[in-house]
Short mmCIF file of C-alpha atoms in Angstrom, two decimals:
data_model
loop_
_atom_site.label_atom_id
_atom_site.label_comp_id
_atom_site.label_asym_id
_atom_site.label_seq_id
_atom_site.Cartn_x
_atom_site.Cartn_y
_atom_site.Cartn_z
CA UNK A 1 62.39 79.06 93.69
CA UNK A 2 60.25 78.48 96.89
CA UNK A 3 57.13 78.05 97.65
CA UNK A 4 55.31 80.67 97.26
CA UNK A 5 52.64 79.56 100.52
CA UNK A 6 55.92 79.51 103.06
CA UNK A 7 56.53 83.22 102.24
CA UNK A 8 53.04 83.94 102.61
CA UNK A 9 52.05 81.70 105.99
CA UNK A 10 55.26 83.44 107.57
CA UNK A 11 55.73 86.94 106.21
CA UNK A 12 59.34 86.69 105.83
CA UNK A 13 61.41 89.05 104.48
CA UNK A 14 63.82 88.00 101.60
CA UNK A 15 67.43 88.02 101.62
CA UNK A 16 68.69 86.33 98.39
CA UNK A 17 67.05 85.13 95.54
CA UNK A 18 68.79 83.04 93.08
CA UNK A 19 68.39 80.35 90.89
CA UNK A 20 68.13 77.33 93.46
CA UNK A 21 67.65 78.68 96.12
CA UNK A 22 65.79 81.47 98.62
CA UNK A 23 67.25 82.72 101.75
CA UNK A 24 64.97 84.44 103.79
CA UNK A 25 64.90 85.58 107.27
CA UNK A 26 63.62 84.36 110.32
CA UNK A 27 61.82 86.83 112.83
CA UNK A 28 63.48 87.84 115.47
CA UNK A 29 63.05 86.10 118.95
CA UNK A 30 60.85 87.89 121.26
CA UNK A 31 61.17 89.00 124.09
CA UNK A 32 65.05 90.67 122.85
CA UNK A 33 67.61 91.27 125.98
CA UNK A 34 67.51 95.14 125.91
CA UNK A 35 70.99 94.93 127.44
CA UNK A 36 72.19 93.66 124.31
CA UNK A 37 74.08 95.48 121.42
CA UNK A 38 72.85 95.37 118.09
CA UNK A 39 75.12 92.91 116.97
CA UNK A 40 74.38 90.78 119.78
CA UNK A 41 70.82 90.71 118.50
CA UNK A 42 72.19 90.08 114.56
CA UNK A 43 74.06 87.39 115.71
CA UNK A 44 71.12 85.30 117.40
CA UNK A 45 68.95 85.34 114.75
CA UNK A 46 68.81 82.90 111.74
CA UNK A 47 67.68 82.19 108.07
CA UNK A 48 66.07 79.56 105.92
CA UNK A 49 67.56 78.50 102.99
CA UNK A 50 64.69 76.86 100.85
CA UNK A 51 65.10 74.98 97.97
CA UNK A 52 62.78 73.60 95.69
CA UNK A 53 62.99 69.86 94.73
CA UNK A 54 62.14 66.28 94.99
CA UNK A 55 62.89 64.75 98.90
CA UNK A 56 66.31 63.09 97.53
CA UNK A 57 67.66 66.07 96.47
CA UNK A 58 68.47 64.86 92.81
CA UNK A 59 66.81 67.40 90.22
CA UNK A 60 67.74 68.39 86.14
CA UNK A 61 66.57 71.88 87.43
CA UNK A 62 69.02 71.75 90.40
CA UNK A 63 72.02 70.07 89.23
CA UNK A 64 74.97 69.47 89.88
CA UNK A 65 73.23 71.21 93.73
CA UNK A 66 71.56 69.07 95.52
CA UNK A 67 70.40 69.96 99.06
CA UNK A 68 70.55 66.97 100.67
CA UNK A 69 74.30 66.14 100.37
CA UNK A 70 74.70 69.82 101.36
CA UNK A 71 72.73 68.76 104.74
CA UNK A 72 74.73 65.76 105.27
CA UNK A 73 78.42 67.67 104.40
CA UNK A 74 77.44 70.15 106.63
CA UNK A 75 76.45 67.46 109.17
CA UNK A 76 79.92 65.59 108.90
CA UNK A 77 82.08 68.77 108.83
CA UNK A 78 80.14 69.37 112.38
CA UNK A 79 80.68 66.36 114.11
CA UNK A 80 83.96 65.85 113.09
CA UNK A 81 87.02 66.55 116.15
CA UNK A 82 89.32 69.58 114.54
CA UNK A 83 91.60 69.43 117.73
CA UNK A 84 94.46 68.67 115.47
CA UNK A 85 94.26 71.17 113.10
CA UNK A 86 96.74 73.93 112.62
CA UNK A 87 94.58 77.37 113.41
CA UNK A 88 95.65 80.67 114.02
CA UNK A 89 95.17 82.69 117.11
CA UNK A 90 92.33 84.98 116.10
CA UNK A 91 90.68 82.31 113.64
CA UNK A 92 89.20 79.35 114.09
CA UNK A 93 88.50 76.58 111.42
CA UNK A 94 84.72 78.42 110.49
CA UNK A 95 82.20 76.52 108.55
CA UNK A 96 78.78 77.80 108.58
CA UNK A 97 76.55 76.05 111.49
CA UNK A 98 73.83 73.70 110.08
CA UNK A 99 70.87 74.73 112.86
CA UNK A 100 67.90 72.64 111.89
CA UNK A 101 66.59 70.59 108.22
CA UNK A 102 63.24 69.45 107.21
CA UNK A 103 61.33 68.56 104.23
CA UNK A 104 58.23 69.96 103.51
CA UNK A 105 56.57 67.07 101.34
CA UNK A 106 54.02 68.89 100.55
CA UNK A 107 55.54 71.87 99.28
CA UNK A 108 58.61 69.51 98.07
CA UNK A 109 60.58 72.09 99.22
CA UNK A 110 63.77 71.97 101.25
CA UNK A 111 64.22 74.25 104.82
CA UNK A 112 67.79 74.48 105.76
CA UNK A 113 68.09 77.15 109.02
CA UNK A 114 71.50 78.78 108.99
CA UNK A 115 72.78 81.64 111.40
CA UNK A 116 72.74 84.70 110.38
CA UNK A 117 76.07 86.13 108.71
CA UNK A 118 76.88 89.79 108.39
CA UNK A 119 78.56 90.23 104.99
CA UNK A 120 79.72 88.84 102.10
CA UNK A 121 83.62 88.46 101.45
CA UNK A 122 82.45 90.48 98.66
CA UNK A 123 81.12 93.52 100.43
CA UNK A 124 84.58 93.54 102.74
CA UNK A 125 86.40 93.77 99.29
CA UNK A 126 84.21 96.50 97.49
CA UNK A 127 84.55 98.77 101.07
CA UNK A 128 88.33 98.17 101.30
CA UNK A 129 88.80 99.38 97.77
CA UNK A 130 86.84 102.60 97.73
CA UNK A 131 88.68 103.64 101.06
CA UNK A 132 91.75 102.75 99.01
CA UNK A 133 90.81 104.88 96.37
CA UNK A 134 89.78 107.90 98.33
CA UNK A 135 93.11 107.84 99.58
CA UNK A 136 94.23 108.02 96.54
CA UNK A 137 91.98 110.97 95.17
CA UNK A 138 93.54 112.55 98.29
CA UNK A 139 96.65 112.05 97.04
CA UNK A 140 98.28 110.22 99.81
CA UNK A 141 99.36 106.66 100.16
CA UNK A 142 96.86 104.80 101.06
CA UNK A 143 96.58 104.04 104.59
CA UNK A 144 94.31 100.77 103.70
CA UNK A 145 96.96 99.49 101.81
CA UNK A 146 98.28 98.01 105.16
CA UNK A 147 94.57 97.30 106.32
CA UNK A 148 94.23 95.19 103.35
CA UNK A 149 97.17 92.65 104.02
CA UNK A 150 95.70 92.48 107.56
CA UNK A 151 92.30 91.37 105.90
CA UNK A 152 93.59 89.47 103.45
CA UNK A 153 95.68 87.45 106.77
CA UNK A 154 92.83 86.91 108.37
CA UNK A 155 90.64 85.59 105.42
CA UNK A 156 93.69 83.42 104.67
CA UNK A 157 93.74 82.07 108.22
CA UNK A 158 89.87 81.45 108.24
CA UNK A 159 89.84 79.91 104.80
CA UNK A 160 92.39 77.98 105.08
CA UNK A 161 91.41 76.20 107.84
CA UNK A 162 88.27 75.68 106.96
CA UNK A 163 89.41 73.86 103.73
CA UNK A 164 92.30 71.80 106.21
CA UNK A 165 89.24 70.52 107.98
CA UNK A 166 87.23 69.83 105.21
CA UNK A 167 90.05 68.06 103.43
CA UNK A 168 91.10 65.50 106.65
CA UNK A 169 87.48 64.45 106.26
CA UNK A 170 86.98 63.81 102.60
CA UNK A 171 84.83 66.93 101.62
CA UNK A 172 85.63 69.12 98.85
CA UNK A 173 83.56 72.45 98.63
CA UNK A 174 84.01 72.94 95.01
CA UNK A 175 83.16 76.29 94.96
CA UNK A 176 85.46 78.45 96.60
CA UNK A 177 84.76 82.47 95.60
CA UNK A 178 84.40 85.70 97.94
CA UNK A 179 80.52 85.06 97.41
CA UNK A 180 80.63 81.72 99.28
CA UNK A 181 82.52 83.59 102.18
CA UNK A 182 81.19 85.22 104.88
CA UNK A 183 82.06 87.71 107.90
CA UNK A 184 80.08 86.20 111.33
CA UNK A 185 79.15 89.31 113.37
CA UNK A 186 82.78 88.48 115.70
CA UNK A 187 84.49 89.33 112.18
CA UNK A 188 85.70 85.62 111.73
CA UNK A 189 85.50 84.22 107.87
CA UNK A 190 82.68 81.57 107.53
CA UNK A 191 82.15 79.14 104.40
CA UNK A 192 79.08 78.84 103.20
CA UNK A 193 77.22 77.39 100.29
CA UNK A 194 78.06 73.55 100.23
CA UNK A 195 75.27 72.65 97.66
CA UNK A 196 78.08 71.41 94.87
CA UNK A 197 80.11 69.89 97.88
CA UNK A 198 81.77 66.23 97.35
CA UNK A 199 81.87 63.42 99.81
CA UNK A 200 84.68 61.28 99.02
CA UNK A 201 82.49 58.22 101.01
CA UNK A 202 79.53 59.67 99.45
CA UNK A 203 77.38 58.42 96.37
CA UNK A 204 79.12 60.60 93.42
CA UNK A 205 77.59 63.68 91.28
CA UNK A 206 74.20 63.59 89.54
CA UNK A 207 75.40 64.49 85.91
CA UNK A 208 73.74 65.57 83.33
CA UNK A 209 73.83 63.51 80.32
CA UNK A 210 74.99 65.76 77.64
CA UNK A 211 77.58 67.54 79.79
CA UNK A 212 80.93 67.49 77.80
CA UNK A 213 83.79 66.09 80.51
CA UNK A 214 82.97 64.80 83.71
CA UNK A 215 83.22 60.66 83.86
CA UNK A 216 83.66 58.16 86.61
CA UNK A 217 86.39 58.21 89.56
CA UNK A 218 88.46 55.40 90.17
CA UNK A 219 85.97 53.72 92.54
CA UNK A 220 83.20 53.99 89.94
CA UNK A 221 81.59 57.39 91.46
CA UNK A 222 80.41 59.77 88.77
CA UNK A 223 81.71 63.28 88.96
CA UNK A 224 80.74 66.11 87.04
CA UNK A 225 82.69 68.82 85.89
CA UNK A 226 80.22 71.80 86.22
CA UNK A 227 81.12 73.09 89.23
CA UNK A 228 82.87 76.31 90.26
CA UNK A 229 82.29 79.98 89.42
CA UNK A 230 83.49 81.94 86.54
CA UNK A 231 87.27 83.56 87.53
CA UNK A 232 87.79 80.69 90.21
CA UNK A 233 87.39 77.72 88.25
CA UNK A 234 90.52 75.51 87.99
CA UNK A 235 92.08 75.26 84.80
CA UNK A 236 91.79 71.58 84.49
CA UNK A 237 88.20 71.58 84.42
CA UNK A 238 88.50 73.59 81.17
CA UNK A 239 89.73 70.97 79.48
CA UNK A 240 87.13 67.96 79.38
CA UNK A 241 89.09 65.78 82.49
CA UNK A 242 87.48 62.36 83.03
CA UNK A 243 88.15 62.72 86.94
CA UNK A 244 89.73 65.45 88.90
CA UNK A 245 91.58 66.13 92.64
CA UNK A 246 88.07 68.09 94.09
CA UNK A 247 90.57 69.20 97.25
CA UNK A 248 92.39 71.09 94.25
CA UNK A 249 89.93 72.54 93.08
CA UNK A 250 89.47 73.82 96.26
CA UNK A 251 92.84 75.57 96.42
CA UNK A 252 92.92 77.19 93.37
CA UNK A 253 89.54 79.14 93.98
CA UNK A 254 91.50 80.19 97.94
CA UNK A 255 94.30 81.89 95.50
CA UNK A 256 91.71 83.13 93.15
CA UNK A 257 90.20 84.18 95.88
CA UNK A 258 92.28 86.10 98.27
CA UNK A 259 94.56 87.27 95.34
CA UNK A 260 91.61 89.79 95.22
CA UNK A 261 92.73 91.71 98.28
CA UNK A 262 95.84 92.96 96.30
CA UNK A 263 93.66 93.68 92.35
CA UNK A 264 92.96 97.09 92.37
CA UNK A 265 93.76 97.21 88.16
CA UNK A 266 90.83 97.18 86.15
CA UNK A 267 89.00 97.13 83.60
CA UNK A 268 89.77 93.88 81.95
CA UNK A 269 90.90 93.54 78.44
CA UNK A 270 88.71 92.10 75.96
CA UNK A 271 88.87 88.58 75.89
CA UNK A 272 86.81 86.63 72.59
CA UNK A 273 85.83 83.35 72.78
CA UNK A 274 84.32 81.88 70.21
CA UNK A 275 82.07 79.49 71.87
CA UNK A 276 81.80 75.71 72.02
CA UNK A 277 81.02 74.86 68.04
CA UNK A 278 83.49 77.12 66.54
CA UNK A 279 85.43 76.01 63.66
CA UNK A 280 89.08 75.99 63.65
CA UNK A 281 89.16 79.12 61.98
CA UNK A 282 87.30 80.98 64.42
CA UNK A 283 88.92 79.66 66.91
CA UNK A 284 92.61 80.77 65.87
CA UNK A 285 91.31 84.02 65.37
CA UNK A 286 89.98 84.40 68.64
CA UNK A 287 93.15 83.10 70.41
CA UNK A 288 95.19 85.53 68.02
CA UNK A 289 93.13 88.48 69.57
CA UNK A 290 93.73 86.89 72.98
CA UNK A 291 97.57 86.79 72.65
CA UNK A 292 97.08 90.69 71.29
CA UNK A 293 95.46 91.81 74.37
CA UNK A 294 97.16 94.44 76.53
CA UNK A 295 96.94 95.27 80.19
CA UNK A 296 93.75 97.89 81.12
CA UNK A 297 93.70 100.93 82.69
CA UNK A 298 93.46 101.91 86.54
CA UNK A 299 90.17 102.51 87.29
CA UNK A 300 89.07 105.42 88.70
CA UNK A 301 87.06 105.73 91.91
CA UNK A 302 83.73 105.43 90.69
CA UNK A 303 84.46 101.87 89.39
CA UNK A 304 84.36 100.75 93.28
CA UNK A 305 85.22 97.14 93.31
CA UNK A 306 88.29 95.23 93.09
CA UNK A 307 88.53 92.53 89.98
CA UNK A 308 89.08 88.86 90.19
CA UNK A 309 92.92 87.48 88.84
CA UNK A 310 91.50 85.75 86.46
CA UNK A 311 88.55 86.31 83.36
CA UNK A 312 85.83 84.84 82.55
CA UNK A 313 83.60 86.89 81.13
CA UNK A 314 84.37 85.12 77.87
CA UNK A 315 83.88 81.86 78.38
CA UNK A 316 85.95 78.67 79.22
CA UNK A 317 88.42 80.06 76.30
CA UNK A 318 89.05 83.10 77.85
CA UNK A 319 89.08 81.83 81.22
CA UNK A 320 92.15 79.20 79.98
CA UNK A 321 93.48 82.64 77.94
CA UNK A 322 93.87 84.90 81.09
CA UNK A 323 95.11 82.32 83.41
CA UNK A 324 97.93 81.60 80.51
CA UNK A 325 98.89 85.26 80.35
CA UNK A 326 99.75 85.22 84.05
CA UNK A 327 101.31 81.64 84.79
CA UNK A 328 102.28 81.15 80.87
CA UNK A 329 100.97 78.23 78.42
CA UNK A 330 101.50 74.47 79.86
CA UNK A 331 104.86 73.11 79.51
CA UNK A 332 105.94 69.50 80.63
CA UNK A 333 107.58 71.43 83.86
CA UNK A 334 104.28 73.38 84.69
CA UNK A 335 101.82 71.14 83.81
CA UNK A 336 103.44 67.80 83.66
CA UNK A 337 99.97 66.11 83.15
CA UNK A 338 97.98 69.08 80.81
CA UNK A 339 98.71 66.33 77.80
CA UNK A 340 96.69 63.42 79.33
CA UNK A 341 93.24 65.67 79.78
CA UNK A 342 91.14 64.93 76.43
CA UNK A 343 90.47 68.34 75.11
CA UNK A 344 94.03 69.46 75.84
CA UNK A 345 94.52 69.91 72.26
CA UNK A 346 91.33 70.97 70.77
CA UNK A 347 92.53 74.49 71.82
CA UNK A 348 95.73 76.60 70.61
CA UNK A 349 97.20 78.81 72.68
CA UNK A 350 100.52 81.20 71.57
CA UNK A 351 103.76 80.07 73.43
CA UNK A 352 104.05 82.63 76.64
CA UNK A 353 106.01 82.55 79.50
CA UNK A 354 104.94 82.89 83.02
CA UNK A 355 105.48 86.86 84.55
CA UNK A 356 105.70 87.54 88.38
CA UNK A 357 102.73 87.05 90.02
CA UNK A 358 102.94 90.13 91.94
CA UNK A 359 103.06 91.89 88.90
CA UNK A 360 99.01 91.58 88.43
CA UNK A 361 98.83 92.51 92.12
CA UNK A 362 99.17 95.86 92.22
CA UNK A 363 97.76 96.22 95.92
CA UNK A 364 100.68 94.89 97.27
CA UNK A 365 102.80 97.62 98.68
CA UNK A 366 106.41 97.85 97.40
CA UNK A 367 107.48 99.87 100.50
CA UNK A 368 105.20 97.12 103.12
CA UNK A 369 107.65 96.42 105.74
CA UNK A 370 109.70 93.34 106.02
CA UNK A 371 109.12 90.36 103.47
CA UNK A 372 105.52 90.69 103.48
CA UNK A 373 105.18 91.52 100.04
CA UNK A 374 107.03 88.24 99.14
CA UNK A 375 105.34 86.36 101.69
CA UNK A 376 102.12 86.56 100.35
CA UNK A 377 103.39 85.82 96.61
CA UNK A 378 104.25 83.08 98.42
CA UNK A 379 101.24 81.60 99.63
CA UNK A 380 99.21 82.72 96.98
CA UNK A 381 102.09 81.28 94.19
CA UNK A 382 101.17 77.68 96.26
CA UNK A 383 97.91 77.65 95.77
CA UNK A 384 97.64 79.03 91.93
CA UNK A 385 99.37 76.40 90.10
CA UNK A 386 98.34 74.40 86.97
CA UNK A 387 99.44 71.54 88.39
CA UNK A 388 96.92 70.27 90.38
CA UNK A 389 98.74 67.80 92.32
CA UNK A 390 101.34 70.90 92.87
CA UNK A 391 99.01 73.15 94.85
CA UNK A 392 99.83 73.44 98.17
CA UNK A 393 97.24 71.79 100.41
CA UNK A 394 95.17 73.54 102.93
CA UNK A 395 96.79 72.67 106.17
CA UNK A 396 100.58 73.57 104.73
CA UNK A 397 99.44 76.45 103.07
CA UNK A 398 98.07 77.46 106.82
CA UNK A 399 101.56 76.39 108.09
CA UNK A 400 103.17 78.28 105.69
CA UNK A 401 101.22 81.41 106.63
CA UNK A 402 102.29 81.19 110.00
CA UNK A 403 105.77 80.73 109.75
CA UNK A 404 105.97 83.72 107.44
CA UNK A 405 106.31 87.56 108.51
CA UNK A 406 102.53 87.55 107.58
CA UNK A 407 100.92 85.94 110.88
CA UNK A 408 101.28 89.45 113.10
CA UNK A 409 99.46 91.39 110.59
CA UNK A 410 95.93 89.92 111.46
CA UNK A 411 96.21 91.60 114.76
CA UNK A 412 96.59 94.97 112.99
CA UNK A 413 94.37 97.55 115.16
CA UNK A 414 93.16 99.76 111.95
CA UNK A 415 91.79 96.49 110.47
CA UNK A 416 90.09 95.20 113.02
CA UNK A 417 87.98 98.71 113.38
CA UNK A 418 87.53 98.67 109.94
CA UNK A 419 85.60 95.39 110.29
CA UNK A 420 83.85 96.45 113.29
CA UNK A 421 82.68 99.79 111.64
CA UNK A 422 81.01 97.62 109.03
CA UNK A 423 79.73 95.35 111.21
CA UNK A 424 78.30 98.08 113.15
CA UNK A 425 76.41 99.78 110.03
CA UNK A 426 75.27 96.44 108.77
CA UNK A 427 73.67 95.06 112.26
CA UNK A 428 71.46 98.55 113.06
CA UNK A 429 69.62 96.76 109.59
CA UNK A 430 68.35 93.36 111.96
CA UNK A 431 67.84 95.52 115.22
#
């Protein structure tokens, strides 16, 4: 965590705590134009990121994060010309601004200064949902169900070129989810959080010895496997690879991802996994509850978030389990390569085909206008494929978007004042 004589000396109040980092906020400049709005004063103010750790970044306590390559992808990602890049009207290719970096050696702590964001992808998700569900408890169609496809446009537009960027200049983020995005105060989508990124030209992963997977690239640059979140991990990293596409990994947590605009299902079914040292036994019976498991309920209002496509609450077997039941077990046409990855058969799984992946997206409007509904299977179906080397990359999966019926709906006027009505509430907090 940081050091505790920084949050003294300055008085700053905390944003985020977690486990290696603290983001806390900087105070506000004085004196403040009283001509501007609040979210004119929001957006000029910053944060620190702080990070304890030796001055090279490299740490048992921090890995695989290490602060220092986050500096220096962020740097790169900066300089770099995006002139070529596809982008969409209202979004540019948004990466979150590295401001300033120091090293405190006497603290051995880290000071990254950021902008300040507004909200979490997260938040945008949890507010969309409950308005869809009061509509509901109205009993009315839901009017957000249209606002939702707008957001989920504009996220996709925003993401995506992010990741195009990224890509053309050998970075991988690695760790994709709706916590890693944020909304800047002009609504755009910004990536953050580039502490597990990879630099194809840079020095490799810091790995821990014991991890289980992980190995060398084909230039000799170790690579570890622990990276990712939970529901958007890629499937291959499940099973033990000794190197790995990091720009796919990168697309399958964007499907994971914006798939979440259209999951408003819930809860999850049960999932068992019997852990890494199970015996054979165990683990058949776990799989045969798996392959027993039937779809949950609709939740009711009070549940107030929308769930990620895939599960992980049970572990790497019931992450592989619940991304099965959706795009079906490996076959030698879906997952040409699953037999080369070394723990590809340490694991049973019950024959199932693949169902239609707007099936588990229940958002999606049957009655949306045009081919939007099949649009965004689409883009989505692209990016969420166990193939790695199948998964449509960034800047097509941008093209794509724009050449479908899809493009007009980020212009949609009720979205864009739902974002500015939570903009609004959330900037009176930094006035």
């Amino acid at each position: 965590m940081a050091s505790p004589s920084i949050l003294a000396r300055e008085n700053l109040k905390v944003l985020a705590k977690g486990v290696q980092a603290v983001v806390v906020l900087v105070p506000a400049a004085e004196p403040q134009d009283p001509a501007a709005t609040p979210r004119e004063r929001a957006a000029a103010r910053s944060v620190l990121k702080l990070v304890l750790g030796p001055e090279n970044g490299v740490s048992a306590s921090l890995r695989p994060h290490n602060p220092v390559k986050e500096v220096a992808a962020l740097r790169k990602a900066d300089h770099a010309n995006v002139g070529s890049l596809p982008t969409a009207p209202l979004t540019r290719c948004q990466i979150i601004k590295l401001l300033d970096y120091s090293y405190d050696r006497k603290a051995l702590e880290h000071i990254i200064t950021l902008p300040l964001q507004a909200l979490r992808l997260t938040e945008v998700l949890t507010a969309s949902f409950a308005a869809d569900e009061r509509a509901y408890a109205a009993g009315s169609q839901p009017p957000q169900a249209r606002v939702s496809l707008s957001l989920f446009v504009r996220t996709a537009q925003g993401l995506l070129s992010a990741l195009a960027h990224l890509h053309a200049q050998g970075i991988s983020h690695r760790d994709v989810k709706p916590a890693n995005i944020m909304l800047s105060w002009g609504g755009e989508p910004v990536l953050k959080d580039f502490g597990t990124a990879w630099d194809e030209a840079g020095a490799g992963d810091d790995i821990d010895p014991d991890e289980q997977g992980g190995g060398k690239t084909a230039k000799g640059k170790p690579k570890t496997t622990a990276v990712g979140t939970g529901p958007y991990r890629a499937p291959e990293l499940l099973f033990g690879p000794n190197d790995y596409d990091p720009r796919a990994l990168d697309l399958w947590g964007a499907g994971a991802t914006l798939a979440e605009f259209f999951r408003q299902t819930g809860p999850y079914p049960v999932e068992p996994d019997s852990g890494p040292d199970s015996s054979d036994e165990e683990l058949g019976a776990a799989v045969a509850a798996v392959a027993a498991l039937k779809i949950g309920r609709r939740p009711s209002p009070t549940d107030n978030e929308r769930t990620p496509l895939f599960n992980a609450a049970y572990g790497d077997l019931g992450l592989a389990g619940s991304i099965f039941r959706i795009l079906g077990t490996p076959t030698k046409d879906s997952w040409p390569t699953f037999d080369s990855l070394p723990d590809a058969h340490k694991m049973f799984f019950d024959e199932r085909p693949a169902v239609p992946l707007a099936s588990v997206l229940p958002g999606l409007n049957e009655e949306e206008e045009g081919d939007a509904r099949a649009d965004v299977v689409r883009v989505l179906g692209g990016l969420v494929r166990l193939e790695a080397a199948e998964r449509t990359s960034a800047a097509d999966a941008l093209a794509l978007l724009e050449r479908t019926s899809l493009s007009p709906h980020a212009q949609d006027k009720a979205a864009a004042a739902f974002i500015d009505s939570l903009l609004d509430a959330e900037a009176v907090k930094f006035a």
